[in-house]
CSV table of C-alpha atoms and ligand atoms in Angstrom, one decimal:
chain,number,residue,atom,x,y,z
A,3,UNK,CA,0.0,0.0,0.0
A,4,UNK,CA,1.3,3.5,-0.8
A,5,UNK,CA,1.3,6.0,2.0
A,6,UNK,CA,0.0,9.4,0.9
A,7,UNK,CA,3.0,11.5,1.6
A,8,UNK,CA,5.1,9.6,-0.9
A,9,UNK,CA,2.7,8.5,-3.5
A,10,UNK,CA,3.8,11.1,-6.0
A,11,UNK,CA,7.4,9.8,-6.0
A,12,UNK,CA,6.5,6.2,-5.5
A,13,UNK,CA,7.2,4.1,-2.4
A,14,UNK,CA,8.5,0.6,-2.0
A,15,UNK,CA,5.7,-2.0,-2.4
A,16,UNK,CA,6.6,-3.4,1.0
A,17,UNK,CA,9.4,-3.5,3.5
A,18,UNK,CA,10.8,-6.6,1.9
A,19,UNK,CA,10.9,-4.8,-1.5
A,20,UNK,CA,13.0,-2.0,0.0
A,21,UNK,CA,15.3,-4.5,1.6
A,22,UNK,CA,15.8,-6.3,-1.7
A,23,UNK,CA,16.4,-3.1,-3.5
A,24,UNK,CA,18.9,-1.7,-0.9
A,25,UNK,CA,20.6,-5.1,-0.8
A,26,UNK,CA,20.7,-5.1,-4.5
A,27,UNK,CA,22.4,-1.8,-4.5
A,28,UNK,CA,24.9,-2.9,-1.8
A,29,UNK,CA,25.7,-6.3,-3.3
A,30,UNK,CA,27.6,-6.0,-6.5
A,31,UNK,CA,31.1,-5.8,-7.9
A,32,UNK,CA,32.2,-4.4,-4.5
A,33,UNK,CA,31.7,-7.8,-2.9
A,34,UNK,CA,32.8,-10.1,-5.6
A,35,UNK,CA,35.4,-8.1,-7.6
A,36,UNK,CA,36.7,-5.4,-5.2
A,37,UNK,CA,36.7,-7.2,-1.8
A,38,UNK,CA,39.0,-10.1,-2.7
A,39,UNK,CA,41.4,-7.7,-4.4
A,40,UNK,CA,41.7,-5.4,-1.4
A,41,UNK,CA,42.0,-8.3,1.0
A,42,UNK,CA,44.8,-9.7,-1.2
A,43,UNK,CA,46.7,-6.5,-1.3
A,44,UNK,CA,46.3,-5.5,2.3
A,45,UNK,CA,47.5,-8.4,4.3
A,46,UNK,CA,44.7,-10.9,4.2
A,47,UNK,CA,43.0,-11.9,7.4
A,48,UNK,CA,43.9,-8.8,9.4
A,49,UNK,CA,42.2,-6.7,6.7
A,50,UNK,CA,39.1,-9.0,6.9
A,51,UNK,CA,39.0,-8.5,10.6
A,52,UNK,CA,39.2,-4.7,10.4
A,53,UNK,CA,36.7,-4.7,7.6
A,54,UNK,CA,34.1,-6.6,9.6
A,55,UNK,CA,34.6,-4.2,12.5
A,56,UNK,CA,34.3,-1.2,10.1
A,57,UNK,CA,31.0,-2.5,8.7
A,58,UNK,CA,29.5,-3.3,12.1
A,59,UNK,CA,30.4,0.0,13.7
A,60,UNK,CA,31.0,2.6,11.1
A,61,UNK,CA,29.1,1.2,8.2
A,62,UNK,CA,26.0,0.5,10.2
A,63,UNK,CA,26.1,4.0,11.8
A,64,UNK,CA,26.3,5.8,8.5
A,65,UNK,CA,23.7,3.5,6.9
A,66,UNK,CA,21.2,4.3,9.6
A,67,UNK,CA,22.0,8.0,9.4
A,68,UNK,CA,21.3,8.0,5.6
A,69,UNK,CA,18.1,6.0,5.7
A,70,UNK,CA,16.8,8.2,8.5
A,71,UNK,CA,17.6,11.4,6.7
A,72,UNK,CA,16.1,10.1,3.5
A,73,UNK,CA,12.9,8.9,5.0
A,74,UNK,CA,12.4,12.0,7.1
A,75,UNK,CA,12.8,14.4,4.1
A,76,UNK,CA,11.4,12.2,1.4
A,77,UNK,CA,13.9,13.7,-1.0
A,78,UNK,CA,17.1,13.2,-3.0
A,79,UNK,CA,20.3,14.1,-1.1
A,80,UNK,CA,20.5,17.7,-2.0
A,81,UNK,CA,16.7,18.2,-1.4
A,82,UNK,CA,17.0,16.3,1.9
A,83,UNK,CA,19.5,18.7,3.3
A,84,UNK,CA,17.7,21.7,1.9
A,85,UNK,CA,14.5,20.5,3.5
A,86,UNK,CA,16.1,20.4,7.0
A,87,UNK,CA,18.4,23.5,6.6
A,88,UNK,CA,16.8,25.6,3.9
A,89,UNK,CA,19.3,27.6,1.8
A,90,UNK,CA,22.3,26.5,3.8
A,91,UNK,CA,25.7,25.7,2.4
A,92,UNK,CA,25.3,22.1,3.8
A,93,UNK,CA,23.8,21.3,0.5
A,94,UNK,CA,27.3,20.7,-0.8
A,95,UNK,CA,27.1,17.3,0.8
A,96,UNK,CA,24.4,16.4,-1.7
A,97,UNK,CA,26.3,17.9,-4.6
A,98,UNK,CA,29.4,16.1,-3.6
A,99,UNK,CA,27.4,12.9,-3.6
A,100,UNK,CA,26.1,13.5,-7.0
A,101,UNK,CA,29.5,14.2,-8.5
A,102,UNK,CA,30.9,11.1,-6.6
A,103,UNK,CA,28.1,9.0,-7.9
A,104,UNK,CA,28.7,9.9,-11.5
A,105,UNK,CA,32.5,9.4,-11.3
A,106,UNK,CA,32.0,6.1,-9.5
A,107,UNK,CA,29.5,4.9,-12.1
A,108,UNK,CA,31.9,5.8,-14.9
A,109,UNK,CA,34.5,3.1,-13.9
A,110,UNK,CA,32.0,0.7,-12.2
A,111,UNK,CA,30.2,0.3,-15.4
A,112,UNK,CA,33.4,-0.6,-17.2
A,113,UNK,CA,34.0,-3.4,-14.7
A,114,UNK,CA,30.4,-4.5,-15.0
A,115,UNK,CA,31.0,-4.6,-18.7
A,116,UNK,CA,33.8,-7.1,-18.1
A,117,UNK,CA,31.3,-9.3,-16.3
A,118,UNK,CA,28.9,-9.0,-19.2
A,119,UNK,CA,31.6,-9.8,-21.6
A,120,UNK,CA,32.5,-12.9,-19.6
A,121,UNK,CA,29.0,-14.2,-20.1
A,122,UNK,CA,29.7,-14.4,-23.8
A,123,UNK,CA,33.3,-15.6,-23.4
A,124,UNK,CA,32.1,-18.5,-21.2
A,125,UNK,CA,29.3,-19.3,-23.6
A,126,UNK,CA,31.7,-19.3,-26.5
A,127,UNK,CA,33.7,-21.9,-24.7
A,128,UNK,CA,36.8,-19.9,-23.7
A,129,UNK,CA,37.0,-21.7,-20.4
A,130,UNK,CA,36.5,-25.2,-21.6
A,131,UNK,CA,39.0,-28.0,-21.0
A,132,UNK,CA,41.9,-28.1,-18.6
A,133,UNK,CA,42.5,-24.6,-17.4
A,134,UNK,CA,45.6,-23.1,-15.8
A,135,UNK,CA,46.0,-19.8,-14.0
A,136,UNK,CA,48.3,-18.6,-16.8
A,137,UNK,CA,45.6,-19.2,-19.3
A,138,UNK,CA,42.8,-17.3,-17.4
A,139,UNK,CA,45.3,-14.5,-16.8
A,140,UNK,CA,46.0,-14.2,-20.4
A,141,UNK,CA,42.3,-14.4,-21.4
A,142,UNK,CA,41.6,-11.5,-19.0
A,143,UNK,CA,44.5,-9.4,-20.3
A,144,UNK,CA,43.6,-9.9,-23.9
A,145,UNK,CA,40.0,-9.1,-23.2
A,146,UNK,CA,40.4,-6.1,-21.0
A,147,UNK,CA,43.0,-4.5,-23.3
A,148,UNK,CA,40.8,-4.8,-26.4
A,149,UNK,CA,39.0,-1.5,-26.8
A,150,UNK,CA,36.3,-2.9,-29.1
A,151,UNK,CA,35.1,-5.6,-26.7
A,152,UNK,CA,35.4,-3.4,-23.6
A,153,UNK,CA,33.4,-0.6,-25.2
A,154,UNK,CA,30.7,-2.9,-26.5
A,155,UNK,CA,30.0,-4.2,-23.0
A,156,UNK,CA,30.6,-1.0,-21.2
A,157,UNK,CA,28.1,0.6,-23.6
A,158,UNK,CA,25.7,-2.3,-23.1
A,159,UNK,CA,25.8,-1.8,-19.3
A,160,UNK,CA,25.2,1.9,-19.6
A,161,UNK,CA,22.4,1.3,-22.0
A,162,UNK,CA,20.6,-1.2,-19.8
A,163,UNK,CA,21.1,1.1,-16.7
A,164,UNK,CA,19.6,4.0,-18.6
A,165,UNK,CA,16.7,1.9,-19.8
A,166,UNK,CA,15.9,0.5,-16.3
A,167,UNK,CA,16.1,3.9,-14.6
A,168,UNK,CA,14.0,5.6,-17.1
A,169,UNK,CA,11.2,3.3,-16.3
A,170,UNK,CA,11.0,4.5,-12.7
A,171,UNK,CA,11.6,3.3,-9.2
A,172,UNK,CA,9.1,0.6,-8.5
A,173,UNK,CA,8.8,-1.2,-11.8
A,174,UNK,CA,12.5,-0.7,-12.6
A,175,UNK,CA,14.3,-1.7,-9.5
A,176,UNK,CA,12.1,-4.0,-7.6
A,177,UNK,CA,11.4,-6.5,-10.3
A,178,UNK,CA,15.1,-7.4,-11.0
A,179,UNK,CA,16.4,-7.8,-7.5
A,180,UNK,CA,13.7,-10.0,-6.0
A,181,UNK,CA,14.3,-13.1,-8.2
A,182,UNK,CA,17.9,-12.8,-9.2
A,183,UNK,CA,19.7,-11.9,-6.0
A,184,UNK,CA,18.7,-15.2,-4.2
A,185,UNK,CA,19.9,-17.1,-7.3
A,186,UNK,CA,23.3,-15.5,-7.1
A,187,UNK,CA,23.5,-16.3,-3.4
A,188,UNK,CA,22.9,-20.0,-4.0
A,189,UNK,CA,25.5,-20.2,-6.7
A,190,UNK,CA,28.1,-18.5,-4.6
A,191,UNK,CA,27.5,-20.9,-1.7
A,192,UNK,CA,28.0,-23.8,-4.1
A,193,UNK,CA,31.2,-22.3,-5.4
A,194,UNK,CA,32.4,-21.7,-1.9
A,195,UNK,CA,31.7,-25.3,-0.9
A,196,UNK,CA,33.7,-26.5,-4.0
A,197,UNK,CA,36.6,-24.2,-3.3
A,198,UNK,CA,36.9,-25.4,0.3
A,199,UNK,CA,37.3,-28.9,-0.8
A,200,UNK,CA,40.2,-28.2,-3.3
A,201,UNK,CA,43.6,-29.5,-2.4
A,202,UNK,CA,45.5,-26.6,-0.8
A,203,UNK,CA,42.4,-25.0,0.5
A,204,UNK,CA,43.7,-24.9,4.0
A,205,UNK,CA,46.7,-22.7,3.1
A,206,UNK,CA,44.5,-20.2,1.3
A,207,UNK,CA,42.1,-20.2,4.2
A,208,UNK,CA,44.9,-19.4,6.6
A,209,UNK,CA,45.9,-16.3,4.6
A,210,UNK,CA,42.2,-15.3,4.6
A,211,UNK,CA,41.2,-16.1,8.1
A,212,UNK,CA,44.2,-16.3,10.3
A,213,UNK,CA,45.3,-12.7,11.0
A,214,UNK,CA,48.9,-11.7,11.0
A,215,UNK,CA,48.9,-8.5,13.2
A,216,UNK,CA,52.3,-7.4,12.0
A,217,UNK,CA,50.6,-6.4,8.8
A,218,UNK,CA,48.2,-4.0,10.5
A,219,UNK,CA,48.9,-0.4,9.5
A,220,UNK,CA,47.2,2.8,8.5
A,221,UNK,CA,46.8,1.8,4.9
A,222,UNK,CA,44.9,-1.4,5.9
A,223,UNK,CA,42.5,0.7,7.9
A,224,UNK,CA,42.1,3.2,5.2
A,225,UNK,CA,41.2,0.6,2.6
A,226,UNK,CA,39.0,-1.4,5.0
A,227,UNK,CA,36.9,1.6,6.0
A,228,UNK,CA,36.8,2.8,2.4
A,229,UNK,CA,35.7,-0.7,1.2
A,230,UNK,CA,33.0,-0.7,3.8
A,231,UNK,CA,31.5,2.5,2.5
A,232,UNK,CA,31.9,1.3,-1.1
A,233,UNK,CA,30.4,-2.1,-0.5
A,234,UNK,CA,27.5,-0.8,1.6
A,235,UNK,CA,26.7,2.0,-0.9
A,236,UNK,CA,27.3,4.7,1.6
A,237,UNK,CA,28.7,8.2,1.7
A,238,UNK,CA,27.1,9.6,-1.5
A,239,UNK,CA,23.5,9.6,-0.7
A,240,UNK,CA,22.3,6.4,-2.3
A,241,UNK,CA,20.8,5.3,1.0
A,242,UNK,CA,19.3,8.8,1.5
A,243,UNK,CA,17.6,8.4,-1.8
A,244,UNK,CA,16.5,4.8,-1.1
A,245,UNK,CA,15.4,5.8,2.4
A,246,UNK,CA,13.2,8.4,0.9
A,247,UNK,CA,11.1,5.6,-0.6
A,248,UNK,CA,10.7,3.7,2.7
A,249,UNK,CA,7.3,3.8,4.4
A,250,UNK,CA,6.9,5.3,7.8
A,251,UNK,CA,6.0,2.0,9.4
A,252,UNK,CA,9.2,0.3,8.5
A,253,UNK,CA,11.9,-0.4,11.0
A,254,UNK,CA,15.0,1.6,9.9
A,255,UNK,CA,17.3,0.0,12.4
A,256,UNK,CA,16.6,-3.6,11.4
A,257,UNK,CA,16.7,-2.6,7.7
A,258,UNK,CA,20.1,-1.1,8.1
A,259,UNK,CA,21.3,-4.2,10.1
A,260,UNK,CA,19.9,-6.6,7.6
A,261,UNK,CA,21.4,-4.9,4.5
A,262,UNK,CA,24.8,-4.6,6.2
A,263,UNK,CA,24.7,-8.2,7.2
A,264,UNK,CA,23.7,-9.6,3.8
A,265,UNK,CA,26.3,-7.5,2.0
A,266,UNK,CA,29.1,-8.6,4.3
A,267,UNK,CA,28.1,-12.2,4.1
A,268,UNK,CA,28.4,-12.3,0.3
A,269,UNK,CA,31.8,-10.5,0.4
A,270,UNK,CA,33.1,-13.0,2.9
A,271,UNK,CA,31.9,-15.9,0.8
A,272,UNK,CA,33.6,-14.4,-2.3
A,273,UNK,CA,36.9,-14.5,-0.3
A,274,UNK,CA,36.2,-18.1,0.7
A,275,UNK,CA,36.1,-18.9,-3.0
A,276,UNK,CA,39.1,-16.8,-4.2
A,277,UNK,CA,41.8,-17.7,-1.7
A,278,UNK,CA,41.6,-21.5,-1.6
A,279,UNK,CA,41.4,-21.5,-5.4
A,280,UNK,CA,44.5,-19.3,-5.7
A,281,UNK,CA,46.6,-21.6,-3.7
A,282,UNK,CA,45.2,-24.7,-5.3
A,283,UNK,CA,46.2,-23.4,-8.7
A,284,UNK,CA,49.7,-22.5,-7.5
A,285,UNK,CA,49.2,-18.7,-7.4
A,286,UNK,CA,50.4,-16.2,-4.8
A,287,UNK,CA,47.6,-15.1,-2.5
A,288,UNK,CA,48.9,-11.5,-1.9
A,289,UNK,CA,49.3,-10.0,-5.4
A,290,UNK,CA,45.7,-9.0,-6.3
A,291,UNK,CA,45.1,-6.7,-9.2
A,292,UNK,CA,42.0,-5.5,-11.0
A,293,UNK,CA,41.7,-8.8,-12.8
A,294,UNK,CA,41.8,-11.1,-9.8
A,295,UNK,CA,38.2,-12.1,-9.7
A,296,UNK,CA,38.0,-12.5,-13.5
A,297,UNK,CA,41.1,-14.7,-13.4
A,298,UNK,CA,40.0,-16.9,-10.6
A,299,UNK,CA,36.3,-17.5,-11.0
A,300,UNK,CA,36.7,-19.4,-14.3
A,301,UNK,CA,39.2,-21.7,-12.5
A,302,UNK,CA,36.8,-22.7,-9.8
A,303,UNK,CA,33.9,-23.0,-12.2
A,304,UNK,CA,36.0,-25.4,-14.3
A,305,UNK,CA,36.1,-27.7,-11.2
A,306,UNK,CA,32.4,-28.4,-11.6
A,307,UNK,CA,30.8,-31.2,-13.7
A,308,UNK,CA,28.4,-28.6,-15.1
A,309,UNK,CA,31.0,-25.9,-15.1
A,310,UNK,CA,30.1,-24.6,-18.5
A,311,UNK,CA,26.4,-23.9,-17.6
A,312,UNK,CA,27.4,-22.7,-14.1
A,313,UNK,CA,29.9,-20.3,-15.6
A,314,UNK,CA,27.3,-18.7,-17.9
A,315,UNK,CA,24.9,-18.5,-15.0
A,316,UNK,CA,27.5,-17.1,-12.6
A,317,UNK,CA,28.6,-14.2,-14.9
A,318,UNK,CA,25.0,-13.5,-15.9
A,319,UNK,CA,24.1,-13.1,-12.2
A,320,UNK,CA,27.2,-11.1,-11.5
A,321,UNK,CA,26.2,-8.8,-14.3
A,322,UNK,CA,22.7,-8.5,-12.8
A,323,UNK,CA,24.1,-7.8,-9.4
A,324,UNK,CA,26.3,-5.1,-10.9
A,325,UNK,CA,23.2,-3.7,-12.7
A,326,UNK,CA,21.2,-3.3,-9.5
A,327,UNK,CA,24.2,-1.3,-8.2
A,328,UNK,CA,24.6,0.8,-11.4
A,329,UNK,CA,20.9,1.7,-11.3
A,330,UNK,CA,21.3,2.8,-7.7
A,331,UNK,CA,24.3,5.0,-8.7
A,332,UNK,CA,22.5,6.6,-11.5
A,333,UNK,CA,19.3,7.1,-9.5
A,334,UNK,CA,21.0,9.7,-7.2
A,335,UNK,CA,21.9,12.3,-9.8
A,336,UNK,CA,18.7,11.6,-11.7
A,337,UNK,CA,16.4,12.1,-8.7
A,338,UNK,CA,18.2,15.4,-8.1
A,339,UNK,CA,17.6,16.7,-11.6
A,340,UNK,CA,14.0,15.5,-11.5
A,341,UNK,CA,13.1,16.8,-8.0
A,342,UNK,CA,15.1,20.0,-7.8
A,343,UNK,CA,15.6,21.1,-11.4
A,344,UNK,CA,12.3,19.9,-12.8
A,345,UNK,CA,13.8,17.9,-15.6
A,346,UNK,CA,11.8,15.1,-17.0
A,347,UNK,CA,13.0,11.7,-15.9
A,348,UNK,CA,13.8,10.7,-19.5
A,349,UNK,CA,15.9,13.8,-20.1
A,350,UNK,CA,17.8,13.5,-16.8
A,351,UNK,CA,18.6,9.8,-17.4
A,352,UNK,CA,19.8,10.3,-21.0
A,353,UNK,CA,21.9,13.4,-20.3
A,354,UNK,CA,23.6,12.0,-17.2
A,355,UNK,CA,23.9,8.5,-18.7
A,356,UNK,CA,25.7,9.7,-21.8
A,357,UNK,CA,27.9,12.1,-19.8
A,358,UNK,CA,28.9,9.2,-17.5
A,359,UNK,CA,29.8,7.0,-20.5
A,360,UNK,CA,32.1,9.7,-21.8
A,361,UNK,CA,33.7,10.1,-18.4
A,362,UNK,CA,34.3,6.3,-18.4
A,363,UNK,CA,36.3,6.3,-21.6
A,364,UNK,CA,39.7,6.7,-19.8
A,365,UNK,CA,38.9,3.9,-17.4
A,366,UNK,CA,37.8,1.6,-20.2
A,367,UNK,CA,41.2,2.3,-21.9
A,368,UNK,CA,43.3,1.9,-18.9
A,369,UNK,CA,43.9,-1.9,-18.9
A,370,UNK,CA,46.1,-1.8,-21.9
A,371,UNK,CA,43.7,-0.2,-24.4
A,372,UNK,CA,45.7,3.0,-24.5
A,373,UNK,CA,49.3,3.5,-23.1
A,374,UNK,CA,48.6,6.9,-21.6
A,375,UNK,CA,45.7,5.8,-19.4
A,376,UNK,CA,47.2,2.4,-18.7
A,377,UNK,CA,50.4,4.1,-17.3
A,378,UNK,CA,48.2,6.3,-15.1
A,379,UNK,CA,46.4,3.2,-13.8
A,380,UNK,CA,43.3,5.3,-14.4
A,381,UNK,CA,40.7,2.8,-13.3
A,382,UNK,CA,42.5,2.0,-10.1
A,383,UNK,CA,43.0,5.7,-9.4
A,384,UNK,CA,39.3,6.5,-10.0
A,385,UNK,CA,38.3,3.5,-7.8
A,386,UNK,CA,40.5,4.9,-5.0
A,387,UNK,CA,39.5,8.6,-5.4
A,388,UNK,CA,35.8,8.1,-5.8
A,389,UNK,CA,35.2,4.6,-4.4
A,390,UNK,CA,37.1,5.2,-1.2
A,391,UNK,CA,38.2,8.8,-0.4
A,392,UNK,CA,35.3,10.8,-1.5
A,393,UNK,CA,32.8,8.3,0.0
A,394,UNK,CA,34.7,8.7,3.3
A,395,UNK,CA,34.5,12.5,3.1
A,396,UNK,CA,30.8,12.3,2.3
A,397,UNK,CA,30.2,10.0,5.2
A,398,UNK,CA,32.0,12.3,7.5
A,399,UNK,CA,29.8,15.2,6.6
A,400,UNK,CA,26.6,13.1,6.7
A,401,UNK,CA,27.5,12.1,10.3
A,402,UNK,CA,28.2,15.7,11.3
A,403,UNK,CA,25.0,16.9,9.6
A,404,UNK,CA,22.7,14.3,11.1
A,405,UNK,CA,24.3,14.4,14.5
A,406,UNK,CA,24.8,18.1,15.0
A,407,UNK,CA,23.0,20.2,12.5
A,408,UNK,CA,19.7,18.3,12.2
A,409,UNK,CA,20.4,16.8,15.7
A,410,UNK,CA,20.3,13.4,17.2
A,411,UNK,CA,17.0,14.0,19.0
A,412,UNK,CA,15.2,14.6,15.7
A,413,UNK,CA,16.8,11.6,14.2
A,414,UNK,CA,15.7,9.5,17.2
A,415,UNK,CA,12.2,10.7,16.6
A,416,UNK,CA,12.3,9.7,12.9
A,417,UNK,CA,13.7,6.3,13.8
A,418,UNK,CA,11.0,5.8,16.4
A,419,UNK,CA,8.4,5.7,13.7
A,420,UNK,CA,8.6,1.9,12.9
A,421,UNK,CA,10.9,1.3,15.9
A,422,UNK,CA,9.5,2.9,19.1
A,423,UNK,CA,12.1,1.3,21.3
A,424,UNK,CA,15.5,1.8,19.7
A,425,UNK,CA,17.7,0.5,22.5
A,426,UNK,CA,21.0,1.2,21.1
A,427,UNK,CA,20.2,4.8,20.3
A,428,UNK,CA,22.8,6.4,22.6
A,429,UNK,CA,25.5,4.1,21.3
A,430,UNK,CA,24.5,5.0,17.8
A,431,UNK,CA,24.5,8.7,18.6
A,432,UNK,CA,28.0,8.3,20.1
A,433,UNK,CA,29.3,6.6,17.0
A,434,UNK,CA,27.5,9.1,14.8
A,435,UNK,CA,28.8,12.2,16.5
A,436,UNK,CA,32.2,11.2,17.9
A,437,UNK,CA,33.6,7.8,16.9
A,438,UNK,CA,32.9,7.6,13.2
A,439,UNK,CA,33.9,11.2,12.3
A,440,UNK,CA,37.1,10.8,14.2
A,441,UNK,CA,38.0,7.5,12.6
A,442,UNK,CA,37.3,9.1,9.2
A,443,UNK,CA,39.6,12.0,9.9
A,444,UNK,CA,42.3,9.6,11.0
A,445,UNK,CA,42.1,7.4,7.9
A,446,UNK,CA,42.1,10.5,5.6
A,447,UNK,CA,45.4,11.4,7.3
A,448,UNK,CA,46.8,8.0,6.1
A,449,UNK,CA,46.3,9.0,2.4
A,450,UNK,CA,49.7,10.7,2.6
A,451,UNK,CA,51.3,7.3,3.3
A,452,UNK,CA,50.0,6.1,0.0
A,453,UNK,CA,50.7,9.2,-2.0
A,454,UNK,CA,54.2,9.4,-0.6
B,507,LIG,N1,27.8,-1.1,-3.2
B,507,LIG,C1,27.9,-1.5,-4.6
B,507,LIG,C2,28.9,-2.7,-4.8
B,507,LIG,O1,29.4,-3.2,-3.8
B,507,LIG,C3,28.4,-0.3,-5.4
B,507,LIG,C4,27.5,0.9,-5.2
B,507,LIG,C5,26.3,1.1,-5.6
B,507,LIG,C6,27.9,2.1,-4.5
B,507,LIG,N2,25.8,2.3,-5.2
B,507,LIG,C7,26.7,2.9,-4.5
B,507,LIG,C8,29.0,2.4,-3.8
B,507,LIG,C9,26.8,4.1,-3.8
B,507,LIG,C10,29.0,3.6,-3.2
B,507,LIG,C11,27.9,4.5,-3.1
B,507,LIG,O2,29.1,-3.1,-5.8
């Protein structure tokens, strides 16, 4: 049932529909492509430990703040802030989110294109027969450095995203996630079970789950917190926008908890697949690289009797998981131009979609397609700048805004609708107003250890 205050913009069909859509936004390449890569490059288990802590404390705090702000104001990020503090400069948080979203989408859609390309590669039989890690590494290198193939699939992803978003919130987003996310989940569990029974699995598991605390440093924390924001879709207003479609009777606290839990679960499973497989195929566990997931998943898929069909299915579902994320990224700028600038939905989607495609060209050419962008490691740089740093900056200001400017008491009141007894509210407020902002300031300080 639609509540009257939101019927003009649409509201989620039910609480479950919102959870599916928000989980669909959260679960994507961040879990399956990015997470194993950053684990691999940042010391393994110790990173995993910091990551889980970061999700439980910082991620959950920011998620609840965003959902609360969104549902209270029933608006896009810029409008939400303007609704609470009319005409104030705090609106820059919303603008920052819109810019971040567009930049993030520009490289994210390139990687989503790799996943789509792999559907066809698998179907064409590229991964049939006895595979070695050298073979899958070469297949990835050849594919990702070929501008023609990369652009076809990058274009396909942007086209699909534009198409889905232009159809509107309910029909567009809800339909996809409900059926296909559970299918992805089942497949990933199967792959994890297979990976755990490979010879050498124990050694891979040890890197992944047995922390070596001598590897703990500022960079590990910076990447863990950044990855938490990226994977949970936080720090740029996605969850403000999604929260604006939640009905007043929904429990925001349990929604935030459930989305964080489901997202983390999938990421942890992806690691359970990647690391045992790496060891079993004689590869180093700590080298990583943007191609890691694309090199390793075909290997584990080849260990199944029905690997060919499983492979097609896996990359199809990964593409869908990426699409439910790309639509959530495009939805933020689009809802801004529709709500605040009175653009038609069609116009907003087309203009921003095409702009994003153009912005993604350097990323698409940065895996060998063009020397200049390859040398700059453009995709990796964009992933770090917009998939980590600028989300952290956004999350910092969201915490400050919700905690101090809007005020924790008003946030409590909004949360109380749907959850009249929010027991952890003082702990949440402490994390919102003190702990999380301080942690973010500290990690931003560590950027210099990477730059230098
Ligand atoms: N969380 C998604 C993933 O893990 C990516 C994503 C979608 C995102 N929307 C976002 C990241 C908003 C940051 C902000 O693949």
